[in-house]
XYZ file of C-alpha atoms in Angstrom:
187
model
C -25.499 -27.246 -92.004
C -26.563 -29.434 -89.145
C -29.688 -27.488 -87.942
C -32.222 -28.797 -91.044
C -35.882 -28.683 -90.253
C -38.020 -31.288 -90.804
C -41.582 -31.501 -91.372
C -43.761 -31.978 -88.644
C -41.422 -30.252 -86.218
C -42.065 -27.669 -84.011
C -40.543 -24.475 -83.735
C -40.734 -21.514 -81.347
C -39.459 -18.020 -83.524
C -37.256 -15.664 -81.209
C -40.568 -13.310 -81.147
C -42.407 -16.056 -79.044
C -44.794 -17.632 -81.882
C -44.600 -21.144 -82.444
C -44.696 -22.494 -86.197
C -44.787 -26.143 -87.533
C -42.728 -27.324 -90.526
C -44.419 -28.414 -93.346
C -41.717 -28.816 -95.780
C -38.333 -28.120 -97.334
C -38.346 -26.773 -100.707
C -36.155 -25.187 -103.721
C -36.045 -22.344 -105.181
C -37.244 -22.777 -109.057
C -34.590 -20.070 -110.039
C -31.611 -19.605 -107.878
C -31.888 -23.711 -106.036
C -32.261 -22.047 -102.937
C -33.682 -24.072 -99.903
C -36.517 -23.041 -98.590
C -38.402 -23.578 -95.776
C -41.950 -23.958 -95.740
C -43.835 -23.540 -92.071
C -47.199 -22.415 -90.980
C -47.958 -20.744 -88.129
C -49.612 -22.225 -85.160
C -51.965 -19.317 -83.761
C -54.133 -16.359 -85.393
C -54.708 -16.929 -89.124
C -52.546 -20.012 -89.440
C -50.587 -18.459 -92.004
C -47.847 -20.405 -94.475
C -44.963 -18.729 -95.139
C -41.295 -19.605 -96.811
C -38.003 -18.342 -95.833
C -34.732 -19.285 -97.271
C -33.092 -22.141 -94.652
C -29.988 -20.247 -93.671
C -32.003 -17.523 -92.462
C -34.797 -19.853 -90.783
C -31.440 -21.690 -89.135
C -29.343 -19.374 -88.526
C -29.291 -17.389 -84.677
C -30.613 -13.701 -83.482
C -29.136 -10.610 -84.813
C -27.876 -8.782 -80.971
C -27.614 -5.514 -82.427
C -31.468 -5.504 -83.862
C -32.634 -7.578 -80.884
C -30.609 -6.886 -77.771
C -33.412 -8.578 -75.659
C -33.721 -12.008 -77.748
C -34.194 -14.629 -75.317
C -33.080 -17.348 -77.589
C -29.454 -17.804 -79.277
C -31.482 -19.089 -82.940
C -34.586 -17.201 -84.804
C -35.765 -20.487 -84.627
C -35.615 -22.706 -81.867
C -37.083 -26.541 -81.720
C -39.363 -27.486 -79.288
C -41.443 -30.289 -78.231
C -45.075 -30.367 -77.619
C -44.433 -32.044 -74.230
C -41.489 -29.841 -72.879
C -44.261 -27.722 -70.831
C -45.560 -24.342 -71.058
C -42.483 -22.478 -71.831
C -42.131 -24.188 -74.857
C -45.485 -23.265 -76.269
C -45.648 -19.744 -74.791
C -47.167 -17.632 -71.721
C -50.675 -19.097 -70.971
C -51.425 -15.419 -71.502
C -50.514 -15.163 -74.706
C -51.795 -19.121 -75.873
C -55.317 -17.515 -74.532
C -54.831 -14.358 -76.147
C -54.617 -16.298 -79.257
C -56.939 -18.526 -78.631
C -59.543 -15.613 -77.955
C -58.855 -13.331 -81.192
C -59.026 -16.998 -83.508
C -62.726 -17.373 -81.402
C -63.684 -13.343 -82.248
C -62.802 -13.947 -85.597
C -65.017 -16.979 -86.545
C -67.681 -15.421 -84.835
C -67.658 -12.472 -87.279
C -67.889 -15.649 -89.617
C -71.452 -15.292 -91.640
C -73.654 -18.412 -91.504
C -75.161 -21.127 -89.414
C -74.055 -21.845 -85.986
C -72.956 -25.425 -85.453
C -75.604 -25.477 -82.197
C -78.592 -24.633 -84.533
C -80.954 -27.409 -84.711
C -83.462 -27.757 -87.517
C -87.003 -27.794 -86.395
C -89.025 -30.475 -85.710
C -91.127 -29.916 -88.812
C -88.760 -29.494 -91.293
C -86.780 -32.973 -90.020
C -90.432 -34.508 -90.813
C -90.763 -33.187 -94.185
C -87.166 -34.648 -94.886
C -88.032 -38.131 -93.517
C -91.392 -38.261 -95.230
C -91.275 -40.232 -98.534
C -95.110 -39.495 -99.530
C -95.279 -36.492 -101.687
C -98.700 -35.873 -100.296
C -96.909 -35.938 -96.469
C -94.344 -33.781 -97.718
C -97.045 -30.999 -99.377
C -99.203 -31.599 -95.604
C -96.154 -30.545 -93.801
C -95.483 -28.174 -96.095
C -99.157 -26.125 -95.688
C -99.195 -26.959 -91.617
C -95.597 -24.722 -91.663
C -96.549 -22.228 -94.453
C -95.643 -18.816 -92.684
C -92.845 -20.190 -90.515
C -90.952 -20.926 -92.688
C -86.724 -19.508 -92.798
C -84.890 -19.182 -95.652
C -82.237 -21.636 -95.003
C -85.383 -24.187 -94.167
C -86.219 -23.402 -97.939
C -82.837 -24.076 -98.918
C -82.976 -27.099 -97.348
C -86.277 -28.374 -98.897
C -84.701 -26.942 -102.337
C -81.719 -29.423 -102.272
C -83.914 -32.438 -100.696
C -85.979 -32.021 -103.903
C -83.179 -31.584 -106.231
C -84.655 -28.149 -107.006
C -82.935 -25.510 -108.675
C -82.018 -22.418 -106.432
C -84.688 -19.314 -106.821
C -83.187 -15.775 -108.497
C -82.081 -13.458 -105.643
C -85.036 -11.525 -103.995
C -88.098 -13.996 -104.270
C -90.262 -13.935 -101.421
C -90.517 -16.817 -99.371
C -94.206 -16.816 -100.152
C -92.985 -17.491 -103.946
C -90.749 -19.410 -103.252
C -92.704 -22.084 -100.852
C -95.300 -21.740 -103.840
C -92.970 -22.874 -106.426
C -91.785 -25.946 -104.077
C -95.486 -26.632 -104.036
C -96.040 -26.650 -107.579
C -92.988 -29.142 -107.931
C -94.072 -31.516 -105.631
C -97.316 -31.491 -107.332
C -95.612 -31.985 -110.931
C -93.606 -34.835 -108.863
C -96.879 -36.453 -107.659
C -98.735 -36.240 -111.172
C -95.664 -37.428 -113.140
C -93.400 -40.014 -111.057
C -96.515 -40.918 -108.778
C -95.660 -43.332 -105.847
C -93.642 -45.586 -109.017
C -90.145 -43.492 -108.850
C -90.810 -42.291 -104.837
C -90.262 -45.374 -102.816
């Protein structure tokens, strides 16, 4: 068969949706080759199909209206935009992939920590660290707590403390910190 995939190459699937080759691989069972690919748009799925099928050309009876003579058909990232698809559809991807990692829970890569809480991290004094800690007492977020929490080496809190307790408990460790290592382990 002359038409082997390799990886790193680019292919565009009969449908319209381009794929990349990862790699060629057997079958444990029967020895059948495999290909392995991974799809270039949406979830970036990896799939495997067995090579004669990922070679071989367009059934015209199922697909009349195939625009391509193979299922898969090389392409290069520099042969233009018909290689890579409609501009609609590339943004149409492109927008669904954005909607979906905005449904994504957690912090937002633009969030900045506050002023306050970069000064408690730079501080080495425990007793700078327990001032900034009082001057912010009530404006305090959660993931600012975290934040302290893993600065301190502090073991996370059980779910559903208050951020009241749980600034409390940071206090009371810094204050174990200051009695215990002093300024002799803390610089």
């Amino acid at each position: 068969m002359e038409r082997i995939p390799k990886p790193g190459e680019f292919y565009r699937h009969f449908k319209g949706g381009l794929y990349q080759v990862i790699s060629l691989a057997e079958h444990t069972e029967t020895g059948e080759r495999l290909v392995v690919y991974q799809a270039l748009y949406g979830t970036y799925g990896v799939y495997a199909r067995p090579l004669d099928m990922f070679a071989g050309t367009v059934d015209r009876e199922k697909y009349p209206g195939a625009g391509q003579m193979y299922r898969f058909e090389q392409v290069e990232p520099g042969e233009g935009a018909a290689a890579w698809g409609t501009a609609a559809a590339r943004t149409a991807a492109i927008q669904s992939e954005a909607a979906r990692i905005e449904k994504i829970p957690g912090p937002r890569p633009e969030e900045e920590p506050s002023s306050w809480l970069q000064e408690f991290l730079d501080t080495d004094s425990l007793e700078g660290k327990l001032a900034l800690l009082k001057k912010a007492e009530g404006k305090v977020s959660q993931s600012e707590i975290d934040c302290i929490r893993l600065s301190l080496d502090l073991p996370p809190e059980p779910k559903g403390e208050s951020r009241e307790a749980q600034l409390a408990h940071i206090r009371s460790a810094l204050l174990l910190m200051q009695k215990f290592d002093g300024s002799r382990l803390r610089r």
